[in-house]
Amino acid sequence: MEREFLLLTNFENFTGENKQAWGQWYRRFRAKTAAFSEEKRLQGLLSLLQGGALDYFASLSEDVQGSLQQTVAALEARFGTAKNAMQAQAELASIRQQPGEATRDFADRVRQAGREAYPGAAAGDPSVEATIVSRFVCGLRDEQLRMRVLTKDPASLMEAMDVAAKLVYFGFVFKHDVQLPQ
């Protein structure tokens, strides 16, 4: 067995069933296969399709089946959730930390919502980053934590998350619904 496929042995299969999210699954797959050639990535993708997703792939033309880009586009069209930028921006605007949700997990959720809301933005775009930082800080459940993070005037989501996590960890916030970072 080739080294590349050993990396995928414990990776979740994609079936397209039970509300399995194609976008999230494919982002994880791309991250896991970043060093793969396009051919190996296509082979890896096919090895992880099962159920309805595999049946759908089998129904595609040979030209589509032989191209990673065309296969991904077809799977996205069939299993992706087409969310337009306005919907994603509305979700980002209303994002809130859930009871019991760790600060780092909330930051990850905000980061993902930001990617969906501004899909064409360059990494580190200052206006997008400012919006994401603002949504993270304003979405924190604990008002005292929110105010303390605001006073630090974080320039990035990572900085805001680090400030919040340190404040929680070092006991500046004692509310029962804020978990320690992991």
Coordinates of C-alpha atoms in Angstrom, one line a residue, residues 60-167:
L60 CA -20.7 10.3 -14.2
S61 CA -19.1 10.2 -17.6
E62 CA -15.6 8.8 -17.9
D63 CA -14.2 12.3 -18.7
V64 CA -15.6 13.6 -15.4
Q65 CA -14.4 10.6 -13.5
G66 CA -10.9 11.0 -14.8
S67 CA -10.6 14.7 -13.7
L68 CA -10.2 15.8 -10.0
Q69 CA -11.6 19.2 -10.7
Q70 CA -14.6 17.9 -12.6
T71 CA -15.3 15.2 -10.1
V72 CA -15.2 17.7 -7.2
A73 CA -17.4 20.1 -9.1
A74 CA -19.9 17.3 -9.7
L75 CA -19.9 16.2 -6.1
E76 CA -20.2 19.8 -4.9
A77 CA -23.2 20.3 -7.2
R78 CA -24.9 17.1 -6.0
F79 CA -24.0 17.1 -2.3
G80 CA -22.9 20.7 -1.5
T81 CA -25.1 23.1 0.2
A82 CA -25.3 26.1 -2.0
K83 CA -25.2 29.0 0.4
N84 CA -24.9 32.4 -1.1
A85 CA -22.7 35.1 0.4
M86 CA -25.6 37.0 1.8
Q87 CA -26.9 34.0 3.8
A88 CA -23.4 33.3 5.0
Q89 CA -22.9 36.9 6.1
A90 CA -26.2 36.9 7.9
E91 CA -25.1 33.8 9.8
L92 CA -21.8 35.4 10.6
A93 CA -23.6 38.5 11.9
S94 CA -25.7 36.5 14.3
I95 CA -23.1 34.0 15.4
R96 CA -23.1 33.4 19.2
Q97 CA -21.1 31.2 21.5
Q98 CA -23.2 28.2 22.6
P99 CA -23.6 27.2 26.3
G100 CA -20.6 25.0 27.2
E101 CA -18.8 25.7 23.9
A102 CA -15.0 26.2 24.5
T103 CA -13.6 29.6 23.4
R104 CA -11.3 27.9 20.9
D105 CA -14.2 25.9 19.4
F106 CA -16.2 29.1 19.1
A107 CA -13.3 30.8 17.4
D108 CA -13.0 27.9 14.9
R109 CA -16.7 28.3 14.1
V110 CA -16.4 32.0 13.6
R111 CA -13.4 31.4 11.3
Q112 CA -15.3 28.9 9.2
A113 CA -18.4 31.2 9.0
G114 CA -16.0 34.0 7.9
R115 CA -14.6 31.8 5.1
E116 CA -18.2 31.1 3.9
A117 CA -19.2 34.8 4.1
Y118 CA -16.2 36.1 2.2
P119 CA -15.1 33.2 0.0
G120 CA -13.1 35.3 -2.4
A121 CA -11.2 37.3 0.2
A122 CA -7.4 37.0 0.4
A123 CA -6.0 35.5 3.6
G124 CA -5.4 38.3 6.1
D125 CA -7.6 40.8 4.3
P126 CA -7.8 43.6 7.0
S127 CA -11.5 44.5 6.5
V128 CA -12.6 40.8 6.6
E129 CA -10.3 40.1 9.6
A130 CA -11.8 43.1 11.5
T131 CA -15.3 41.8 10.8
I132 CA -14.4 38.3 12.0
V133 CA -12.7 39.6 15.1
S134 CA -15.7 41.8 15.9
R135 CA -18.1 38.9 15.4
F136 CA -16.0 36.7 17.7
V137 CA -15.8 39.3 20.5
C138 CA -19.5 40.3 20.2
G139 CA -20.5 36.7 20.1
L140 CA -18.8 35.7 23.4
R141 CA -21.4 34.6 25.9
D142 CA -19.8 36.1 28.9
E143 CA -20.1 39.9 29.0
Q144 CA -17.2 40.4 31.4
L145 CA -15.0 38.3 29.1
R146 CA -16.2 40.2 26.1
M147 CA -15.4 43.6 27.7
R148 CA -11.9 42.4 28.8
V149 CA -11.1 41.2 25.3
L150 CA -12.4 44.5 23.8
T151 CA -10.0 46.5 26.0
K152 CA -7.0 44.5 24.5
D153 CA -8.1 45.7 20.9
P154 CA -7.0 42.4 19.2
A155 CA -5.9 42.8 15.6
S156 CA -6.7 39.2 14.5
L157 CA -9.0 36.4 15.4
M158 CA -6.1 34.4 16.6
E159 CA -5.1 37.2 18.9
A160 CA -8.6 37.7 20.2
M161 CA -9.0 34.0 20.8
D162 CA -5.6 33.8 22.6
V163 CA -6.6 36.8 24.9
A164 CA -10.0 35.2 25.7
A165 CA -8.5 31.8 26.3
K166 CA -5.9 33.2 28.6
L167 CA -8.4 35.2 30.6

